[in-house]
Short mmCIF file of C-alpha atoms and ligand atoms in Angstrom, two decimals:
data_model
loop_
_atom_site.label_atom_id
_atom_site.label_comp_id
_atom_site.label_asym_id
_atom_site.label_seq_id
_atom_site.Cartn_x
_atom_site.Cartn_y
_atom_site.Cartn_z
CA MET A 179 -1.57 2.08 31.36
CA SER A 180 -1.69 2.97 28.10
CA VAL A 181 1.49 5.42 26.46
CA THR A 182 1.87 7.13 22.86
CA THR A 183 4.54 7.69 21.27
CA ASP A 184 5.34 11.08 23.10
CA SER A 185 7.26 8.95 25.54
CA ILE A 186 9.99 8.87 22.85
CA VAL A 187 11.89 12.45 22.40
CA GLU A 188 13.06 12.09 18.96
CA LYS A 189 11.60 9.42 16.55
CA ARG A 190 13.97 7.69 14.70
CA LEU A 191 12.52 5.78 11.90
CA LEU A 192 13.41 2.26 10.15
CA VAL A 193 10.92 2.30 7.48
CA THR A 194 10.46 -1.35 5.85
CA GLY A 195 9.10 -1.48 2.37
CA ALA A 196 10.38 2.14 2.08
CA ALA A 197 10.99 1.88 -2.13
CA GLY A 198 7.23 0.50 -2.81
CA PHE A 199 4.04 2.17 -3.20
CA ILE A 200 2.65 3.71 0.24
CA GLY A 201 5.86 3.24 1.40
CA ALA A 202 7.48 5.37 -0.59
CA ASN A 203 4.48 8.14 -0.14
CA PHE A 204 5.11 7.40 3.20
CA CYS A 205 8.79 8.76 3.74
CA HIS A 206 7.95 11.54 1.41
CA TYR A 207 4.66 12.87 3.97
CA TRP A 208 7.06 12.03 6.96
CA LEU A 209 10.24 14.37 5.89
CA GLN A 210 7.59 16.94 4.07
CA GLN A 211 6.48 17.19 7.94
CA HIS A 212 9.59 16.67 9.88
CA PRO A 213 12.48 17.62 7.15
CA ARG A 214 15.60 17.02 9.75
CA ALA A 215 14.17 13.59 11.01
CA THR A 216 16.44 10.68 11.13
CA LEU A 217 14.12 8.22 8.40
CA ILE A 218 16.74 4.73 7.07
CA ALA A 219 14.21 3.61 4.20
CA LEU A 220 15.14 -0.25 3.96
CA ASP A 221 13.81 -2.32 1.04
CA ALA A 222 15.01 -5.16 -0.88
CA LEU A 223 13.81 -3.64 -3.91
CA THR A 224 11.64 -6.74 -5.41
CA TYR A 225 9.83 -6.34 -8.56
CA ALA A 226 7.62 -4.08 -6.91
CA GLY A 227 10.30 -1.63 -5.55
CA ASN A 228 11.35 0.92 -6.83
CA ARG A 229 14.20 3.31 -5.83
CA HIS A 230 13.16 6.15 -8.23
CA ASN A 231 10.19 6.36 -5.40
CA LEU A 232 12.37 7.94 -3.36
CA GLU A 233 14.27 10.39 -5.17
CA GLY A 234 14.67 14.32 -4.33
CA LEU A 235 14.43 12.65 -0.57
CA GLU A 236 18.39 13.13 -0.41
CA GLN A 237 18.24 16.23 0.11
CA HIS A 238 17.16 15.46 3.57
CA SER A 239 20.33 14.88 5.82
CA GLY A 240 18.62 12.62 8.21
CA PHE A 241 17.94 10.35 5.32
CA ARG A 242 19.57 6.82 3.95
CA PHE A 243 17.94 4.33 1.57
CA VAL A 244 19.26 0.49 2.70
CA GLN A 245 19.01 -2.06 0.21
CA GLY A 246 18.46 -5.41 2.06
CA ASP A 247 15.66 -8.16 2.82
CA ILE A 248 14.33 -7.56 6.50
CA ASN A 249 14.52 -11.66 6.25
CA ASP A 250 18.27 -10.31 6.82
CA ALA A 251 18.85 -10.54 11.12
CA LEU A 252 22.43 -9.08 10.86
CA LEU A 253 22.07 -6.14 8.52
CA VAL A 254 18.50 -5.10 10.54
CA GLU A 255 19.87 -5.03 13.58
CA ARG A 256 23.30 -3.33 12.52
CA VAL A 257 20.93 -0.74 10.74
CA MET A 258 18.88 -0.19 13.69
CA THR A 259 21.78 0.07 16.23
CA ASP A 260 24.00 1.95 14.03
CA HIS A 261 21.63 4.83 13.95
CA HIS A 262 19.69 3.97 17.23
CA LEU A 263 16.72 3.79 15.49
CA ASN A 264 13.21 3.98 18.20
CA VAL A 265 9.93 2.84 15.70
CA ILE A 266 9.70 0.56 12.97
CA VAL A 267 7.50 1.78 10.32
CA HIS A 268 6.34 -1.92 8.86
CA PHE A 269 5.09 -1.83 5.18
CA ALA A 270 7.85 -4.32 3.27
CA ALA A 271 5.39 -7.33 1.97
CA GLU A 272 4.17 -9.29 -1.16
CA SER A 273 1.22 -7.00 -1.26
CA HIS A 274 -0.66 -8.38 -4.88
CA VAL A 275 -3.54 -11.03 -4.31
CA ASP A 276 -3.71 -12.74 -7.82
CA ARG A 277 0.24 -13.28 -7.36
CA SER A 278 -0.43 -15.04 -3.78
CA ILE A 279 -3.20 -17.29 -5.54
CA HIS A 280 -0.06 -18.51 -8.10
CA ASP A 281 2.36 -18.51 -5.82
CA PRO A 282 2.54 -18.23 -1.75
CA ASP A 283 5.80 -19.17 -1.20
CA ALA A 284 7.23 -15.62 -0.83
CA PHE A 285 4.17 -14.60 0.69
CA ILE A 286 4.98 -16.54 4.22
CA GLN A 287 8.30 -15.95 3.75
CA THR A 288 8.44 -11.98 3.53
CA ASN A 289 5.00 -11.15 5.48
CA ILE A 290 5.14 -14.00 8.18
CA LEU A 291 8.70 -14.85 8.61
CA GLY A 292 9.76 -11.32 7.38
CA THR A 293 7.39 -9.53 9.94
CA HIS A 294 8.73 -11.99 12.95
CA ASN A 295 12.53 -11.08 12.10
CA LEU A 296 11.88 -7.55 12.23
CA LEU A 297 9.88 -8.27 16.11
CA ARG A 298 12.77 -10.66 17.54
CA ILE A 299 15.71 -8.26 16.47
CA ALA A 300 13.32 -5.21 17.86
CA ARG A 301 13.00 -7.45 21.54
CA ALA A 302 16.70 -7.76 21.38
CA VAL A 303 17.48 -4.05 20.82
CA TRP A 304 14.88 -2.37 22.83
CA LEU A 305 13.63 -4.13 25.56
CA ASP A 306 17.02 -6.68 25.84
CA GLY A 307 19.49 -4.79 24.66
CA PRO A 308 23.25 -3.33 26.66
CA GLN A 309 20.58 -0.49 28.12
CA GLY A 310 17.75 -2.37 28.89
CA TRP A 311 14.33 -1.17 28.07
CA ILE A 312 14.62 1.66 25.98
CA PRO A 313 11.80 3.80 24.60
CA HIS A 314 10.22 2.77 21.21
CA ARG A 315 7.13 1.79 19.03
CA PHE A 316 7.13 -1.09 16.28
CA HIS A 317 3.80 0.52 14.62
CA HIS A 318 3.09 -2.48 11.71
CA ILE A 319 0.41 -1.85 8.70
CA SER A 320 -1.72 -4.30 7.91
CA THR A 321 -5.35 -5.26 6.09
CA ASP A 322 -8.72 -4.68 6.12
CA GLU A 323 -8.13 -8.32 3.57
CA VAL A 324 -7.93 -10.31 7.18
CA TYR A 325 -11.13 -9.72 8.06
CA GLY A 326 -12.25 -11.69 4.92
CA THR A 327 -15.54 -11.22 3.07
CA LEU A 328 -18.59 -8.96 3.37
CA GLY A 329 -21.88 -9.04 2.31
CA PRO A 330 -24.24 -6.47 0.72
CA GLN A 331 -25.84 -5.30 3.61
CA ASP A 332 -23.15 -6.41 6.29
CA PRO A 333 -21.83 -3.54 8.45
CA ALA A 334 -17.94 -2.26 7.65
CA PHE A 335 -15.55 -4.10 9.56
CA HIS A 336 -14.63 -2.90 12.50
CA GLU A 337 -11.22 -3.55 14.63
CA GLU A 338 -13.26 -6.37 16.78
CA THR A 339 -14.82 -8.31 13.46
CA PRO A 340 -13.15 -11.51 14.16
CA TYR A 341 -9.90 -12.19 11.30
CA ALA A 342 -11.52 -14.77 8.41
CA PRO A 343 -8.42 -13.81 5.83
CA ASN A 344 -9.18 -15.90 2.46
CA SER A 345 -6.61 -15.77 0.17
CA PRO A 346 -3.05 -16.79 0.71
CA TYR A 347 -1.79 -12.90 0.49
CA ALA A 348 -4.86 -11.94 3.41
CA ALA A 349 -3.55 -15.51 5.81
CA SER A 350 0.01 -14.23 5.89
CA LYS A 351 -1.32 -10.58 6.49
CA ALA A 352 -3.11 -11.99 9.38
CA GLY A 353 -0.91 -14.10 10.50
CA ALA A 354 1.99 -11.07 10.46
CA ASP A 355 -0.46 -9.23 12.99
CA HIS A 356 -1.23 -11.76 15.20
CA LEU A 357 2.39 -12.01 15.71
CA VAL A 358 2.64 -8.70 16.54
CA ARG A 359 -0.20 -9.14 19.06
CA ALA A 360 2.10 -11.85 20.36
CA TYR A 361 4.86 -9.94 21.02
CA ARG A 362 3.48 -7.43 22.63
CA HIS A 363 1.39 -9.65 25.16
CA THR A 364 4.55 -12.24 25.65
CA TYR A 365 7.29 -9.64 25.92
CA GLY A 366 6.10 -6.22 26.25
CA LEU A 367 6.76 -5.15 22.82
CA SER A 368 5.50 -1.52 22.44
CA THR A 369 3.02 -1.86 19.61
CA THR A 370 0.21 -0.29 17.26
CA THR A 371 -1.23 -1.85 13.78
CA SER A 372 -3.74 -0.46 10.70
CA ASN A 373 -5.83 -2.00 8.87
CA CYS A 374 -6.47 -0.35 5.88
CA SER A 375 -8.63 -0.24 3.04
CA ASN A 376 -7.40 0.07 -0.72
CA ASN A 377 -4.95 2.68 -1.73
CA TYR A 378 -4.44 4.61 -4.64
CA GLY A 379 -2.63 7.53 -5.62
CA PRO A 380 1.10 7.96 -7.02
CA TYR A 381 3.89 4.60 -7.36
CA HIS A 382 1.10 2.67 -7.59
CA PHE A 383 2.25 -0.44 -9.37
CA PRO A 384 0.72 -0.88 -12.34
CA GLU A 385 -0.55 -4.77 -11.55
CA LYS A 386 -3.35 -3.56 -9.34
CA LEU A 387 -6.44 -2.48 -10.81
CA ILE A 388 -6.33 1.67 -10.91
CA PRO A 389 -3.02 1.93 -12.07
CA LEU A 390 -3.42 -0.90 -14.60
CA ILE A 391 -6.24 0.41 -16.10
CA ILE A 392 -5.27 4.12 -16.60
CA VAL A 393 -1.58 2.46 -18.26
CA ASN A 394 -3.93 0.21 -20.46
CA ILE A 395 -5.90 3.00 -21.34
CA LEU A 396 -2.89 4.43 -22.78
CA HIS A 397 -2.07 1.60 -24.66
CA ASN A 398 -5.41 0.93 -26.03
CA LYS A 399 -5.07 -2.79 -24.44
CA PRO A 400 -8.11 -4.63 -22.71
CA LEU A 401 -9.69 -3.57 -19.72
CA PRO A 402 -9.85 -7.21 -18.06
CA ILE A 403 -12.73 -7.16 -15.16
CA TYR A 404 -13.05 -10.22 -13.15
CA GLY A 405 -16.01 -12.01 -13.46
CA ASP A 406 -19.17 -9.73 -13.48
CA GLY A 407 -17.29 -6.54 -11.66
CA ARG A 408 -20.00 -6.19 -9.30
CA GLN A 409 -17.08 -6.56 -6.25
CA ILE A 410 -16.62 -3.89 -3.93
CA ARG A 411 -13.72 -1.86 -2.55
CA ASP A 412 -13.39 0.83 -0.52
CA TRP A 413 -10.52 3.50 -1.77
CA LEU A 414 -8.60 5.72 0.04
CA TYR A 415 -5.87 8.22 -1.25
CA VAL A 416 -3.18 6.87 -0.09
CA GLU A 417 -1.69 10.59 0.99
CA ASP A 418 -4.58 9.92 3.47
CA HIS A 419 -3.27 6.89 4.73
CA CYS A 420 0.25 8.08 5.55
CA ARG A 421 -1.45 11.01 7.45
CA GLY A 422 -3.47 8.51 9.36
CA ILE A 423 -0.11 6.39 10.13
CA ALA A 424 1.43 9.33 10.99
CA THR A 425 -1.30 10.22 13.37
CA ILE A 426 -0.91 6.78 15.20
CA LEU A 427 2.66 6.74 15.60
CA GLU A 428 2.09 10.65 17.44
CA GLN A 429 -1.00 9.94 18.99
CA GLY A 430 -2.30 6.66 19.00
CA ARG A 431 -2.80 4.43 22.14
CA GLU A 432 0.11 1.80 22.65
CA GLY A 433 -1.04 -1.65 21.88
CA GLU A 434 -4.25 -1.14 19.98
CA SER A 435 -5.57 -1.52 16.36
CA TYR A 436 -6.95 1.35 14.15
CA ASN A 437 -9.00 0.77 10.98
CA ILE A 438 -8.42 3.54 8.36
CA GLY A 439 -10.41 3.66 5.42
CA GLY A 440 -12.04 5.99 2.74
CA CYS A 441 -16.11 5.66 3.66
CA ASN A 442 -15.79 5.30 -0.17
CA GLU A 443 -17.09 2.28 -1.84
CA TRP A 444 -17.18 1.43 -5.59
CA ALA A 445 -17.99 -1.42 -7.75
CA ASN A 446 -14.78 -2.14 -10.13
CA ILE A 447 -17.24 -1.93 -13.13
CA ASP A 448 -17.81 1.50 -11.77
CA ILE A 449 -14.38 2.43 -11.42
CA VAL A 450 -13.19 1.24 -14.36
CA ARG A 451 -15.90 3.16 -16.36
CA LEU A 452 -15.30 6.56 -14.38
CA ILE A 453 -11.35 6.42 -15.00
CA GLY A 454 -12.43 5.48 -18.84
CA GLU A 455 -14.60 8.59 -18.74
CA ILE A 456 -12.40 11.12 -16.93
CA MET A 457 -9.50 9.71 -19.67
CA ASP A 458 -11.78 10.73 -22.52
CA GLU A 459 -12.57 13.89 -21.11
CA LEU A 460 -9.09 15.05 -20.70
CA PHE A 461 -7.75 13.92 -24.17
CA ALA A 462 -10.59 15.67 -25.37
CA GLU A 463 -9.74 19.13 -23.43
CA ASP A 464 -5.94 19.10 -24.37
CA PRO A 465 -4.79 17.43 -27.59
CA ARG A 466 -1.50 17.65 -26.17
CA TRP A 467 -2.38 13.85 -24.84
CA LEU A 468 -2.74 12.82 -28.18
CA GLN A 469 0.38 13.56 -29.30
CA ALA A 470 2.17 12.37 -26.33
CA PHE A 471 0.02 8.98 -26.04
CA PRO A 472 -0.55 8.44 -30.03
CA HIS A 473 -1.43 4.55 -28.99
CA SER A 474 -3.80 5.85 -26.77
CA ALA A 475 -7.75 4.50 -26.55
CA ALA A 476 -8.35 8.05 -27.80
CA ALA A 477 -5.20 8.64 -30.17
CA GLN A 478 -7.28 5.50 -31.87
CA GLY A 479 -10.26 6.94 -32.25
CA ARG A 480 -12.25 4.60 -29.65
CA LYS A 481 -13.91 5.10 -25.97
CA SER A 482 -12.01 3.51 -23.38
CA ALA A 483 -14.66 1.61 -21.75
CA ASP A 484 -15.13 0.07 -25.54
CA LEU A 485 -11.62 -1.32 -24.01
CA ILE A 486 -13.47 -3.28 -20.86
CA GLN A 487 -13.61 -7.06 -21.42
CA HIS A 488 -14.85 -9.25 -18.02
CA VAL A 489 -12.73 -12.16 -17.85
CA ARG A 490 -12.28 -14.80 -15.52
CA ASP A 491 -13.11 -14.01 -11.73
CA ARG A 492 -10.13 -14.52 -9.06
CA PRO A 493 -10.56 -17.68 -7.08
CA GLY A 494 -11.81 -17.00 -3.92
CA HIS A 495 -12.27 -13.39 -4.96
CA ASP A 496 -13.50 -11.90 -1.47
CA ARG A 497 -17.14 -10.05 -2.85
CA ARG A 498 -17.02 -6.80 -0.84
CA TYR A 499 -14.57 -4.77 1.87
CA ALA A 500 -15.62 -1.88 3.91
CA ILE A 501 -14.33 0.11 6.78
CA ASP A 502 -15.64 1.36 9.85
CA ALA A 503 -13.31 3.77 10.97
CA THR A 504 -14.98 5.24 13.44
CA LYS A 505 -12.50 3.97 16.12
CA ILE A 506 -9.37 6.34 14.90
CA THR A 507 -12.01 9.18 14.07
CA ARG A 508 -13.56 9.63 17.53
CA GLU A 509 -9.94 9.03 19.25
CA LEU A 510 -7.93 10.34 17.49
CA GLY A 511 -9.40 13.04 15.43
CA PHE A 512 -7.80 11.38 11.76
CA LYS A 513 -10.23 11.99 8.55
CA PRO A 514 -9.24 11.38 5.02
CA ALA A 515 -9.18 15.11 3.84
CA VAL A 516 -9.44 14.35 -0.19
CA ASP A 517 -12.27 13.24 -1.65
CA PHE A 518 -12.28 10.45 -4.63
CA PRO A 519 -13.29 13.07 -7.37
CA THR A 520 -10.58 15.19 -6.36
CA GLY A 521 -8.21 12.16 -6.04
CA ILE A 522 -9.12 10.32 -8.70
CA ARG A 523 -8.28 12.89 -11.03
CA GLN A 524 -4.63 13.27 -9.41
CA THR A 525 -3.75 10.52 -9.98
CA ILE A 526 -4.82 9.95 -13.35
CA ARG A 527 -3.04 13.17 -14.18
CA TRP A 528 0.20 11.41 -11.94
CA TYR A 529 0.31 9.01 -14.96
CA LEU A 530 0.06 10.77 -17.21
CA GLU A 531 2.29 13.37 -16.55
CA HIS A 532 5.08 10.77 -15.52
CA PRO A 533 5.11 8.22 -18.71
CA GLN A 534 8.87 7.94 -18.01
CA TRP A 535 8.09 6.04 -14.53
CA TRP A 536 5.62 3.24 -15.28
CA GLN A 537 7.19 3.11 -19.36
CA LYS A 538 10.33 1.23 -17.64
CA ILE A 539 7.86 -1.11 -15.86
CA MET A 540 5.56 -1.60 -18.37
CA ASP A 541 8.89 -2.18 -21.29
CA GLY A 542 10.48 -4.93 -18.75
CA SER A 543 9.39 -8.86 -17.70
CA TYR A 544 6.44 -7.17 -16.13
CA ARG A 545 4.45 -6.57 -19.06
CA GLU A 546 5.53 -9.95 -20.21
CA TRP A 547 3.99 -11.61 -17.09
CA LEU A 548 0.87 -9.58 -17.73
CA ASP A 549 0.13 -10.97 -20.88
CA VAL A 550 0.95 -14.42 -19.49
CA GLN A 551 -1.93 -13.79 -17.06
CA TYR A 552 -4.04 -11.86 -19.11
CA GLY A 553 -3.87 -14.44 -21.89
CA ALA A 554 -4.76 -17.25 -19.05
CA LEU A 555 -7.64 -15.24 -17.86
CA LYS A 556 -9.30 -15.06 -20.84
CA ALA A 557 -8.97 -18.93 -22.00
P1 LIG B 150 4.12 -2.76 -2.68
O1 LIG B 150 4.18 -4.29 -3.00
O2 LIG B 150 3.89 -1.58 -3.46
O3 LIG B 150 5.45 -2.74 -2.12
C1 LIG B 150 6.10 -3.62 -1.15
C2 LIG B 150 7.83 -3.17 -1.00
O4 LIG B 150 8.17 -4.07 0.01
C3 LIG B 150 8.55 -2.94 -2.18
O5 LIG B 150 8.89 -1.97 -2.11
C4 LIG B 150 9.33 -4.18 -2.26
O6 LIG B 150 9.82 -4.57 -2.45
C5 LIG B 150 9.62 -4.38 -0.13
N1 LIG B 150 9.43 -5.99 0.06
C6 LIG B 150 8.91 -6.80 -0.34
N2 LIG B 150 9.70 -8.06 0.16
C7 LIG B 150 11.09 -7.39 0.90
C8 LIG B 150 11.47 -8.15 2.27
N3 LIG B 150 11.66 -9.18 2.05
N4 LIG B 150 12.38 -7.17 2.40
C9 LIG B 150 12.28 -5.85 2.61
N5 LIG B 150 11.56 -5.16 1.62
C10 LIG B 150 10.88 -6.26 0.81
O7 LIG B 150 2.89 -2.46 -1.28
P2 LIG B 150 2.34 -1.34 -0.89
O8 LIG B 150 0.98 -1.49 -2.02
O9 LIG B 150 2.97 -0.08 -0.90
O10 LIG B 150 1.66 -2.01 0.10
C11 LIG B 150 2.71 -1.61 1.32
C12 LIG B 150 2.33 -2.20 2.95
O11 LIG B 150 0.43 -2.00 3.35
C13 LIG B 150 1.99 -3.65 3.12
O12 LIG B 150 2.58 -3.98 4.24
C14 LIG B 150 0.35 -3.87 2.34
O13 LIG B 150 -0.12 -5.08 3.10
C15 LIG B 150 -0.07 -3.23 3.23
N6 LIG B 150 -1.78 -2.74 2.44
C16 LIG B 150 -1.41 -2.22 1.06
C17 LIG B 150 -2.89 -1.55 0.65
C18 LIG B 150 -2.76 -0.74 -0.61
O14 LIG B 150 -4.39 -1.29 -0.80
N7 LIG B 150 -1.59 -1.04 -1.56
C19 LIG B 150 -3.96 -1.27 1.23
C20 LIG B 150 -3.73 -2.02 3.08
C21 LIG B 150 -2.43 -2.53 3.54
O1 LIG B 151 -8.45 -3.89 0.79
C1 LIG B 151 -6.98 -3.64 0.65
C2 LIG B 151 -5.72 -4.69 -0.18
O2 LIG B 151 -6.44 -4.08 -1.08
C3 LIG B 151 -4.64 -4.44 0.22
O3 LIG B 151 -4.45 -5.40 1.25
C4 LIG B 151 -3.87 -5.12 -1.42
O4 LIG B 151 -2.07 -4.87 -1.11
C5 LIG B 151 -3.97 -4.53 -2.62
O5 LIG B 151 -3.42 -5.12 -3.41
C6 LIG B 151 -5.59 -4.46 -2.12
O6 LIG B 151 -5.79 -5.70 -2.67
P1 LIG B 151 -7.20 -5.76 -3.80
O7 LIG B 151 -6.62 -7.89 -4.53
O8 LIG B 151 -8.40 -5.21 -3.59
O9 LIG B 151 -6.14 -5.44 -4.90
P2 LIG B 151 -6.65 -4.71 -6.84
O10 LIG B 151 -5.78 -4.11 -7.10
O11 LIG B 151 -5.59 -6.36 -6.68
O12 LIG B 151 -7.88 -5.74 -7.57
C7 LIG B 151 -8.72 -4.49 -6.72
C8 LIG B 151 -10.66 -4.92 -7.15
O13 LIG B 151 -10.11 -4.74 -8.36
C9 LIG B 151 -10.50 -6.56 -6.88
O14 LIG B 151 -11.89 -6.84 -7.23
C10 LIG B 151 -10.14 -7.44 -8.15
C11 LIG B 151 -10.39 -6.44 -9.09
N1 LIG B 151 -9.34 -6.59 -10.66
C12 LIG B 151 -8.13 -6.46 -10.15
C13 LIG B 151 -7.50 -6.26 -11.90
C14 LIG B 151 -5.80 -6.57 -11.21
C15 LIG B 151 -10.15 -6.60 -11.56
O15 LIG B 151 -11.19 -6.52 -12.04
N2 LIG B 151 -9.21 -6.73 -13.16
C16 LIG B 151 -7.80 -6.93 -12.77
O16 LIG B 151 -6.95 -6.58 -14.15
#
């Protein structure tokens, strides 16, 4: 018989990777919905983790931040038992495909070994602890990239699409998905998995396409388009992803995987042009932005799209992703609520209104890393 997490009287969450892009958005979302909930945010604060992403959450009495690695078994077990946690929402990962191509080791360490460490501890605490089996749920956040790539006419990825990961990142996420499945099948751990398409929104680290383009326009820097720019991604506003995860935590059937997507396919070059147009419009409408961003394309008298530069393609670049989200809609009644024109404008505004957030990142060693990458791509 399938069970839902309804059998857990009070959900007490461990959120891993909580200081990253989606993890942080999820913590804000969950505590907005459940202001008195227990939520322990665990994050190693790698280059992608940012303590500022969780600002404001200390007002919730059940919120704690713990800096630590998911590979640190003693720490994770102590956090789980000290706070009597019964749900893990596992976001922590190395998440950038380009980095996985240059240096895959960290991806194996965190995405595969780290996930395995969490599963081992979950089994020890929830199945084999002093009280024997206790109600619990391990929710694993995965990606549509495990399914590989689609041709232009192929049907979208559904939950039964065979796995065919192409990058070291995608392979490491596929490995983690299989471990989650195996822990359920072998030991009876209560699990769910969600495979989501590309997210966008606040706190998105500016190595990923959408925030990189916004921030580069604000610096009058080239907008790098890999190859012909006709690769397609299915974009979903991050808050919709968080709501989808919450829906699975509340109603999802134990042992199931759910695809979450935006039904919103865009070629990269079109999305970059659209961001450029919106930013040019915003700067034309409100001269305050020209003063706030004197180095921006608009302040330098240029159209944002003039900054587009085609660069060397990503090795093994997946051509198209698209998600068939029929299952989560049919079974759990979940649908994205934020349409793309609204979400992308909201996102651009967030970056305009929070320069202190991304300037800290761009002033540090990350900017140097980015410039080296860009130099190599142009060559
Ligand atoms: P992110 O890179 O912004 O955040 C990852 C977080 O994990 C960071 O805060 C980092 O410090 C933390 N972390 C990394 N290694 C850790 C470790 N060993 N121990 C503890 N914390 C560690 O990533 P994101 O975009 O927020 O993605 C979150 C999850 O969602 C990932 O599992 C990713 O595979 C998945 N996902 C992302 C997208 C997307 O579009 N961004 C889409 C589908 C699925
Ligand atoms: O599909 C879900 C995945 O989406 C997540 O699992 C990953 O964690 C997340 O990083 C994202 O992967 P992508 O590789 O699709 O995202 P990224 O933003 O890196 O790139 C989006 C597309 O834009 C991709 O086709 C590569 C292209 N691109 C990216 C960058 C950074 C460019 O053309 N130029 C760029 O500078």
